[in-house]
């Protein structure tokens, strides 16, 4: 075999290896990519049904229901216009409170209930995740009654 042919085969082999490695990295990246949606976006079916995503908003006042015999908690996340029921099985963060900001990660079932794998509460009263703040501002502009309820 000529050296020119060997060099060509090595280059083709290296390019094929690089292509396979790139495809594997991009596939892993896409599987781990998690998007954020507000309750209004989930209600209008903008959120994926077959993938995990983040749902953020405020924990609706009076919506938290704890199971007496397990760690299951049910609550509602709202952006002032729409509300989505959430079920979570596990320990909630210390900062989790009704009327406070929350971001949950999980999947939506066919009945419209969000099954959270993870619940993140806001750090303190001066911080709200950017996505949650933007979603609340957008909703408040569309729904004046919702904006008044959030200011209380």
mmCIF file with all atom_site columns, C-alpha atoms in Angstrom:
data_model
loop_
_atom_site.group_PDB
_atom_site.id
_atom_site.type_symbol
_atom_site.label_atom_id
_atom_site.label_alt_id
_atom_site.label_comp_id
_atom_site.label_asym_id
_atom_site.label_entity_id
_atom_site.label_seq_id
_atom_site.pdbx_PDB_ins_code
_atom_site.Cartn_x
_atom_site.Cartn_y
_atom_site.Cartn_z
_atom_site.occupancy
_atom_site.B_iso_or_equiv
_atom_site.pdbx_formal_charge
_atom_site.auth_seq_id
_atom_site.auth_comp_id
_atom_site.auth_asym_id
_atom_site.auth_atom_id
_atom_site.pdbx_PDB_model_num
ATOM 1   C CA . UNK A 1 1   ? 0.000   0.000  0.000  1.00 0.00 ? 1   UNK A CA 1
ATOM 2   C CA . UNK A 1 2   ? 1.336   3.422  -0.886 1.00 0.00 ? 2   UNK A CA 1
ATOM 3   C CA . UNK A 1 3   ? 2.012   5.958  1.848  1.00 0.00 ? 3   UNK A CA 1
ATOM 4   C CA . UNK A 1 4   ? -0.477  8.317  0.207  1.00 0.00 ? 4   UNK A CA 1
ATOM 5   C CA . UNK A 1 5   ? -3.230  5.702  0.511  1.00 0.00 ? 5   UNK A CA 1
ATOM 6   C CA . UNK A 1 6   ? -2.302  5.001  4.156  1.00 0.00 ? 6   UNK A CA 1
ATOM 7   C CA . UNK A 1 7   ? -2.420  8.718  4.969  1.00 0.00 ? 7   UNK A CA 1
ATOM 8   C CA . UNK A 1 8   ? -5.845  8.995  3.317  1.00 0.00 ? 8   UNK A CA 1
ATOM 9   C CA . UNK A 1 9   ? -7.211  6.047  5.303  1.00 0.00 ? 9   UNK A CA 1
ATOM 10  C CA . UNK A 1 10  ? -5.862  7.514  8.547  1.00 0.00 ? 10  UNK A CA 1
ATOM 11  C CA . UNK A 1 11  ? -7.525  10.856 7.809  1.00 0.00 ? 11  UNK A CA 1
ATOM 12  C CA . UNK A 1 12  ? -10.846 9.206  6.938  1.00 0.00 ? 12  UNK A CA 1
ATOM 13  C CA . UNK A 1 13  ? -10.658 7.076  10.110 1.00 0.00 ? 13  UNK A CA 1
ATOM 14  C CA . UNK A 1 14  ? -9.879  10.130 12.262 1.00 0.00 ? 14  UNK A CA 1
ATOM 15  C CA . UNK A 1 15  ? -12.789 12.087 10.744 1.00 0.00 ? 15  UNK A CA 1
ATOM 16  C CA . UNK A 1 16  ? -15.166 9.160  11.307 1.00 0.00 ? 16  UNK A CA 1
ATOM 17  C CA . UNK A 1 17  ? -14.047 8.864  14.943 1.00 0.00 ? 17  UNK A CA 1
ATOM 18  C CA . UNK A 1 18  ? -14.460 12.606 15.448 1.00 0.00 ? 18  UNK A CA 1
ATOM 19  C CA . UNK A 1 19  ? -17.945 12.468 13.906 1.00 0.00 ? 19  UNK A CA 1
ATOM 20  C CA . UNK A 1 20  ? -19.066 9.608  16.167 1.00 0.00 ? 20  UNK A CA 1
ATOM 21  C CA . UNK A 1 21  ? -17.652 11.341 19.271 1.00 0.00 ? 21  UNK A CA 1
ATOM 22  C CA . UNK A 1 22  ? -19.395 14.605 18.334 1.00 0.00 ? 22  UNK A CA 1
ATOM 23  C CA . UNK A 1 23  ? -22.707 12.825 17.800 1.00 0.00 ? 23  UNK A CA 1
ATOM 24  C CA . UNK A 1 24  ? -22.465 11.137 21.215 1.00 0.00 ? 24  UNK A CA 1
ATOM 25  C CA . UNK A 1 25  ? -21.635 14.408 22.994 1.00 0.00 ? 25  UNK A CA 1
ATOM 26  C CA . UNK A 1 26  ? -24.493 16.293 21.301 1.00 0.00 ? 26  UNK A CA 1
ATOM 27  C CA . UNK A 1 27  ? -26.934 13.492 22.079 1.00 0.00 ? 27  UNK A CA 1
ATOM 28  C CA . UNK A 1 28  ? -25.939 13.522 25.767 1.00 0.00 ? 28  UNK A CA 1
ATOM 29  C CA . UNK A 1 29  ? -26.261 17.308 25.827 1.00 0.00 ? 29  UNK A CA 1
ATOM 30  C CA . UNK A 1 30  ? -29.751 17.217 24.358 1.00 0.00 ? 30  UNK A CA 1
ATOM 31  C CA . UNK A 1 31  ? -30.882 14.565 26.855 1.00 0.00 ? 31  UNK A CA 1
ATOM 32  C CA . UNK A 1 32  ? -29.731 16.756 29.757 1.00 0.00 ? 32  UNK A CA 1
ATOM 33  C CA . UNK A 1 33  ? -31.169 20.003 28.397 1.00 0.00 ? 33  UNK A CA 1
ATOM 34  C CA . UNK A 1 34  ? -34.026 21.215 30.603 1.00 0.00 ? 34  UNK A CA 1
ATOM 35  C CA . UNK A 1 35  ? -36.256 24.138 29.588 1.00 0.00 ? 35  UNK A CA 1
ATOM 36  C CA . UNK A 1 36  ? -38.215 26.482 31.867 1.00 0.00 ? 36  UNK A CA 1
ATOM 37  C CA . UNK A 1 37  ? -41.957 27.107 31.457 1.00 0.00 ? 37  UNK A CA 1
ATOM 38  C CA . UNK A 1 38  ? -44.470 29.208 33.374 1.00 0.00 ? 38  UNK A CA 1
ATOM 39  C CA . UNK A 1 39  ? -47.898 27.822 34.364 1.00 0.00 ? 39  UNK A CA 1
ATOM 40  C CA . UNK A 1 40  ? -49.498 29.872 31.552 1.00 0.00 ? 40  UNK A CA 1
ATOM 41  C CA . UNK A 1 41  ? -47.182 28.275 29.002 1.00 0.00 ? 41  UNK A CA 1
ATOM 42  C CA . UNK A 1 42  ? -47.925 24.809 30.379 1.00 0.00 ? 42  UNK A CA 1
ATOM 43  C CA . UNK A 1 43  ? -51.678 25.510 30.229 1.00 0.00 ? 43  UNK A CA 1
ATOM 44  C CA . UNK A 1 44  ? -51.368 26.518 26.553 1.00 0.00 ? 44  UNK A CA 1
ATOM 45  C CA . UNK A 1 45  ? -49.495 23.257 25.883 1.00 0.00 ? 45  UNK A CA 1
ATOM 46  C CA . UNK A 1 46  ? -46.165 24.894 25.019 1.00 0.00 ? 46  UNK A CA 1
ATOM 47  C CA . UNK A 1 47  ? -44.370 22.542 27.421 1.00 0.00 ? 47  UNK A CA 1
ATOM 48  C CA . UNK A 1 48  ? -43.194 19.105 26.252 1.00 0.00 ? 48  UNK A CA 1
ATOM 49  C CA . UNK A 1 49  ? -45.277 16.128 27.321 1.00 0.00 ? 49  UNK A CA 1
ATOM 50  C CA . UNK A 1 50  ? -42.589 13.472 26.874 1.00 0.00 ? 50  UNK A CA 1
ATOM 51  C CA . UNK A 1 51  ? -39.610 15.308 28.427 1.00 0.00 ? 51  UNK A CA 1
ATOM 52  C CA . UNK A 1 52  ? -38.561 16.689 31.767 1.00 0.00 ? 52  UNK A CA 1
ATOM 53  C CA . UNK A 1 53  ? -38.797 20.468 32.142 1.00 0.00 ? 53  UNK A CA 1
ATOM 54  C CA . UNK A 1 54  ? -38.850 23.141 34.828 1.00 0.00 ? 54  UNK A CA 1
ATOM 55  C CA . UNK A 1 55  ? -42.032 24.779 36.042 1.00 0.00 ? 55  UNK A CA 1
ATOM 56  C CA . UNK A 1 56  ? -41.728 27.989 38.016 1.00 0.00 ? 56  UNK A CA 1
ATOM 57  C CA . UNK A 1 57  ? -43.965 30.505 39.705 1.00 0.00 ? 57  UNK A CA 1
ATOM 58  C CA . UNK A 1 58  ? -45.420 31.175 43.123 1.00 0.00 ? 58  UNK A CA 1
ATOM 59  C CA . UNK A 1 59  ? -46.771 28.548 45.506 1.00 0.00 ? 59  UNK A CA 1
ATOM 60  C CA . UNK A 1 60  ? -50.468 29.328 45.676 1.00 0.00 ? 60  UNK A CA 1
ATOM 61  C CA . UNK A 1 61  ? -51.772 30.322 49.117 1.00 0.00 ? 61  UNK A CA 1
ATOM 62  C CA . UNK A 1 62  ? -53.678 27.492 50.817 1.00 0.00 ? 62  UNK A CA 1
ATOM 63  C CA . UNK A 1 63  ? -52.697 24.885 48.237 1.00 0.00 ? 63  UNK A CA 1
ATOM 64  C CA . UNK A 1 64  ? -50.071 22.889 50.165 1.00 0.00 ? 64  UNK A CA 1
ATOM 65  C CA . UNK A 1 65  ? -51.361 19.478 51.269 1.00 0.00 ? 65  UNK A CA 1
ATOM 66  C CA . UNK A 1 66  ? -49.001 17.068 53.021 1.00 0.00 ? 66  UNK A CA 1
ATOM 67  C CA . UNK A 1 67  ? -49.619 13.349 53.271 1.00 0.00 ? 67  UNK A CA 1
ATOM 68  C CA . UNK A 1 68  ? -49.709 12.133 56.875 1.00 0.00 ? 68  UNK A CA 1
ATOM 69  C CA . UNK A 1 69  ? -48.131 8.741  56.139 1.00 0.00 ? 69  UNK A CA 1
ATOM 70  C CA . UNK A 1 70  ? -45.465 9.624  53.538 1.00 0.00 ? 70  UNK A CA 1
ATOM 71  C CA . UNK A 1 71  ? -43.295 12.438 52.214 1.00 0.00 ? 71  UNK A CA 1
ATOM 72  C CA . UNK A 1 72  ? -45.746 13.204 49.406 1.00 0.00 ? 72  UNK A CA 1
ATOM 73  C CA . UNK A 1 73  ? -46.696 16.863 49.108 1.00 0.00 ? 73  UNK A CA 1
ATOM 74  C CA . UNK A 1 74  ? -49.245 18.376 46.747 1.00 0.00 ? 74  UNK A CA 1
ATOM 75  C CA . UNK A 1 75  ? -49.317 22.089 45.973 1.00 0.00 ? 75  UNK A CA 1
ATOM 76  C CA . UNK A 1 76  ? -50.189 24.461 43.162 1.00 0.00 ? 76  UNK A CA 1
ATOM 77  C CA . UNK A 1 77  ? -47.773 26.678 41.233 1.00 0.00 ? 77  UNK A CA 1
ATOM 78  C CA . UNK A 1 78  ? -49.261 29.851 39.743 1.00 0.00 ? 78  UNK A CA 1
ATOM 79  C CA . UNK A 1 79  ? -48.113 32.845 37.748 1.00 0.00 ? 79  UNK A CA 1
ATOM 80  C CA . UNK A 1 80  ? -51.238 34.814 38.590 1.00 0.00 ? 80  UNK A CA 1
ATOM 81  C CA . UNK A 1 81  ? -53.147 33.814 35.467 1.00 0.00 ? 81  UNK A CA 1
ATOM 82  C CA . UNK A 1 82  ? -52.940 30.008 35.423 1.00 0.00 ? 82  UNK A CA 1
ATOM 83  C CA . UNK A 1 83  ? -52.225 27.400 38.067 1.00 0.00 ? 83  UNK A CA 1
ATOM 84  C CA . UNK A 1 84  ? -50.718 23.928 37.709 1.00 0.00 ? 84  UNK A CA 1
ATOM 85  C CA . UNK A 1 85  ? -51.091 21.211 40.382 1.00 0.00 ? 85  UNK A CA 1
ATOM 86  C CA . UNK A 1 86  ? -47.762 19.690 41.476 1.00 0.00 ? 86  UNK A CA 1
ATOM 87  C CA . UNK A 1 87  ? -47.052 16.425 43.278 1.00 0.00 ? 87  UNK A CA 1
ATOM 88  C CA . UNK A 1 88  ? -43.674 15.873 44.929 1.00 0.00 ? 88  UNK A CA 1
ATOM 89  C CA . UNK A 1 89  ? -42.392 12.960 46.979 1.00 0.00 ? 89  UNK A CA 1
ATOM 90  C CA . UNK A 1 90  ? -39.461 13.999 49.151 1.00 0.00 ? 90  UNK A CA 1
ATOM 91  C CA . UNK A 1 91  ? -38.175 16.605 51.556 1.00 0.00 ? 91  UNK A CA 1
ATOM 92  C CA . UNK A 1 92  ? -38.964 20.201 50.662 1.00 0.00 ? 92  UNK A CA 1
ATOM 93  C CA . UNK A 1 93  ? -36.357 22.968 51.006 1.00 0.00 ? 93  UNK A CA 1
ATOM 94  C CA . UNK A 1 94  ? -36.462 25.006 54.221 1.00 0.00 ? 94  UNK A CA 1
ATOM 95  C CA . UNK A 1 95  ? -37.383 28.165 52.291 1.00 0.00 ? 95  UNK A CA 1
ATOM 96  C CA . UNK A 1 96  ? -40.461 26.528 50.704 1.00 0.00 ? 96  UNK A CA 1
ATOM 97  C CA . UNK A 1 97  ? -43.538 28.571 51.697 1.00 0.00 ? 97  UNK A CA 1
ATOM 98  C CA . UNK A 1 98  ? -46.947 29.452 50.332 1.00 0.00 ? 98  UNK A CA 1
ATOM 99  C CA . UNK A 1 99  ? -46.868 32.702 48.382 1.00 0.00 ? 99  UNK A CA 1
ATOM 100 C CA . UNK A 1 100 ? -43.122 32.386 47.692 1.00 0.00 ? 100 UNK A CA 1
ATOM 101 C CA . UNK A 1 101 ? -41.270 31.622 44.478 1.00 0.00 ? 101 UNK A CA 1
ATOM 102 C CA . UNK A 1 102 ? -40.481 28.056 43.527 1.00 0.00 ? 102 UNK A CA 1
ATOM 103 C CA . UNK A 1 103 ? -38.954 26.212 40.581 1.00 0.00 ? 103 UNK A CA 1
ATOM 104 C CA . UNK A 1 104 ? -39.786 22.525 40.170 1.00 0.00 ? 104 UNK A CA 1
ATOM 105 C CA . UNK A 1 105 ? -38.318 20.024 37.744 1.00 0.00 ? 105 UNK A CA 1
ATOM 106 C CA . UNK A 1 106 ? -40.216 16.992 36.511 1.00 0.00 ? 106 UNK A CA 1
ATOM 107 C CA . UNK A 1 107 ? -42.790 15.803 33.994 1.00 0.00 ? 107 UNK A CA 1
ATOM 108 C CA . UNK A 1 108 ? -46.385 16.585 33.172 1.00 0.00 ? 108 UNK A CA 1
ATOM 109 C CA . UNK A 1 109 ? -48.855 13.702 33.084 1.00 0.00 ? 109 UNK A CA 1
ATOM 110 C CA . UNK A 1 110 ? -51.907 13.312 30.847 1.00 0.00 ? 110 UNK A CA 1
ATOM 111 C CA . UNK A 1 111 ? -54.251 14.713 33.508 1.00 0.00 ? 111 UNK A CA 1
ATOM 112 C CA . UNK A 1 112 ? -52.303 17.991 33.740 1.00 0.00 ? 112 UNK A CA 1
ATOM 113 C CA . UNK A 1 113 ? -50.574 17.275 37.052 1.00 0.00 ? 113 UNK A CA 1
ATOM 114 C CA . UNK A 1 114 ? -46.864 18.041 37.238 1.00 0.00 ? 114 UNK A CA 1
ATOM 115 C CA . UNK A 1 115 ? -44.856 15.290 38.970 1.00 0.00 ? 115 UNK A CA 1
ATOM 116 C CA . UNK A 1 116 ? -41.759 16.963 40.369 1.00 0.00 ? 116 UNK A CA 1
ATOM 117 C CA . UNK A 1 117 ? -38.451 15.162 40.867 1.00 0.00 ? 117 UNK A CA 1
ATOM 118 C CA . UNK A 1 118 ? -36.838 18.246 42.354 1.00 0.00 ? 118 UNK A CA 1
ATOM 119 C CA . UNK A 1 119 ? -38.131 21.371 44.129 1.00 0.00 ? 119 UNK A CA 1
ATOM 120 C CA . UNK A 1 120 ? -36.041 24.537 44.441 1.00 0.00 ? 120 UNK A CA 1
ATOM 121 C CA . UNK A 1 121 ? -37.258 27.353 46.671 1.00 0.00 ? 121 UNK A CA 1
ATOM 122 C CA . UNK A 1 122 ? -36.048 30.901 46.385 1.00 0.00 ? 122 UNK A CA 1
ATOM 123 C CA . UNK A 1 123 ? -33.037 31.902 48.461 1.00 0.00 ? 123 UNK A CA 1
ATOM 124 C CA . UNK A 1 124 ? -34.474 34.884 50.333 1.00 0.00 ? 124 UNK A CA 1
ATOM 125 C CA . UNK A 1 125 ? -37.131 37.535 49.851 1.00 0.00 ? 125 UNK A CA 1
ATOM 126 C CA . UNK A 1 126 ? -34.857 39.671 47.631 1.00 0.00 ? 126 UNK A CA 1
ATOM 127 C CA . UNK A 1 127 ? -34.227 36.928 45.072 1.00 0.00 ? 127 UNK A CA 1
ATOM 128 C CA . UNK A 1 128 ? -36.532 35.389 42.541 1.00 0.00 ? 128 UNK A CA 1
ATOM 129 C CA . UNK A 1 129 ? -35.157 33.309 39.663 1.00 0.00 ? 129 UNK A CA 1
ATOM 130 C CA . UNK A 1 130 ? -34.980 35.416 36.490 1.00 0.00 ? 130 UNK A CA 1
ATOM 131 C CA . UNK A 1 131 ? -37.275 33.062 34.582 1.00 0.00 ? 131 UNK A CA 1
ATOM 132 C CA . UNK A 1 132 ? -39.916 33.219 37.329 1.00 0.00 ? 132 UNK A CA 1
ATOM 133 C CA . UNK A 1 133 ? -39.700 37.019 37.576 1.00 0.00 ? 133 UNK A CA 1
ATOM 134 C CA . UNK A 1 134 ? -40.022 37.386 33.791 1.00 0.00 ? 134 UNK A CA 1
ATOM 135 C CA . UNK A 1 135 ? -42.988 35.008 33.668 1.00 0.00 ? 135 UNK A CA 1
ATOM 136 C CA . UNK A 1 136 ? -44.724 36.879 36.489 1.00 0.00 ? 136 UNK A CA 1
ATOM 137 C CA . UNK A 1 137 ? -44.097 40.255 34.830 1.00 0.00 ? 137 UNK A CA 1
ATOM 138 C CA . UNK A 1 138 ? -45.441 38.992 31.503 1.00 0.00 ? 138 UNK A CA 1
ATOM 139 C CA . UNK A 1 139 ? -48.568 37.601 33.127 1.00 0.00 ? 139 UNK A CA 1
ATOM 140 C CA . UNK A 1 140 ? -49.071 40.708 35.262 1.00 0.00 ? 140 UNK A CA 1
ATOM 141 C CA . UNK A 1 141 ? -49.057 42.826 32.109 1.00 0.00 ? 141 UNK A CA 1
ATOM 142 C CA . UNK A 1 142 ? -51.672 40.614 30.455 1.00 0.00 ? 142 UNK A CA 1
ATOM 143 C CA . UNK A 1 143 ? -53.855 40.111 33.537 1.00 0.00 ? 143 UNK A CA 1
ATOM 144 C CA . UNK A 1 144 ? -54.253 43.263 35.703 1.00 0.00 ? 144 UNK A CA 1
ATOM 145 C CA . UNK A 1 145 ? -56.235 41.345 38.355 1.00 0.00 ? 145 UNK A CA 1
ATOM 146 C CA . UNK A 1 146 ? -53.423 38.809 38.644 1.00 0.00 ? 146 UNK A CA 1
ATOM 147 C CA . UNK A 1 147 ? -50.851 41.564 39.150 1.00 0.00 ? 147 UNK A CA 1
ATOM 148 C CA . UNK A 1 148 ? -52.909 43.048 41.979 1.00 0.00 ? 148 UNK A CA 1
ATOM 149 C CA . UNK A 1 149 ? -53.145 39.650 43.675 1.00 0.00 ? 149 UNK A CA 1
ATOM 150 C CA . UNK A 1 150 ? -49.392 39.118 43.497 1.00 0.00 ? 150 UNK A CA 1
ATOM 151 C CA . UNK A 1 151 ? -48.613 42.456 45.152 1.00 0.00 ? 151 UNK A CA 1
ATOM 152 C CA . UNK A 1 152 ? -50.479 41.573 48.350 1.00 0.00 ? 152 UNK A CA 1
#
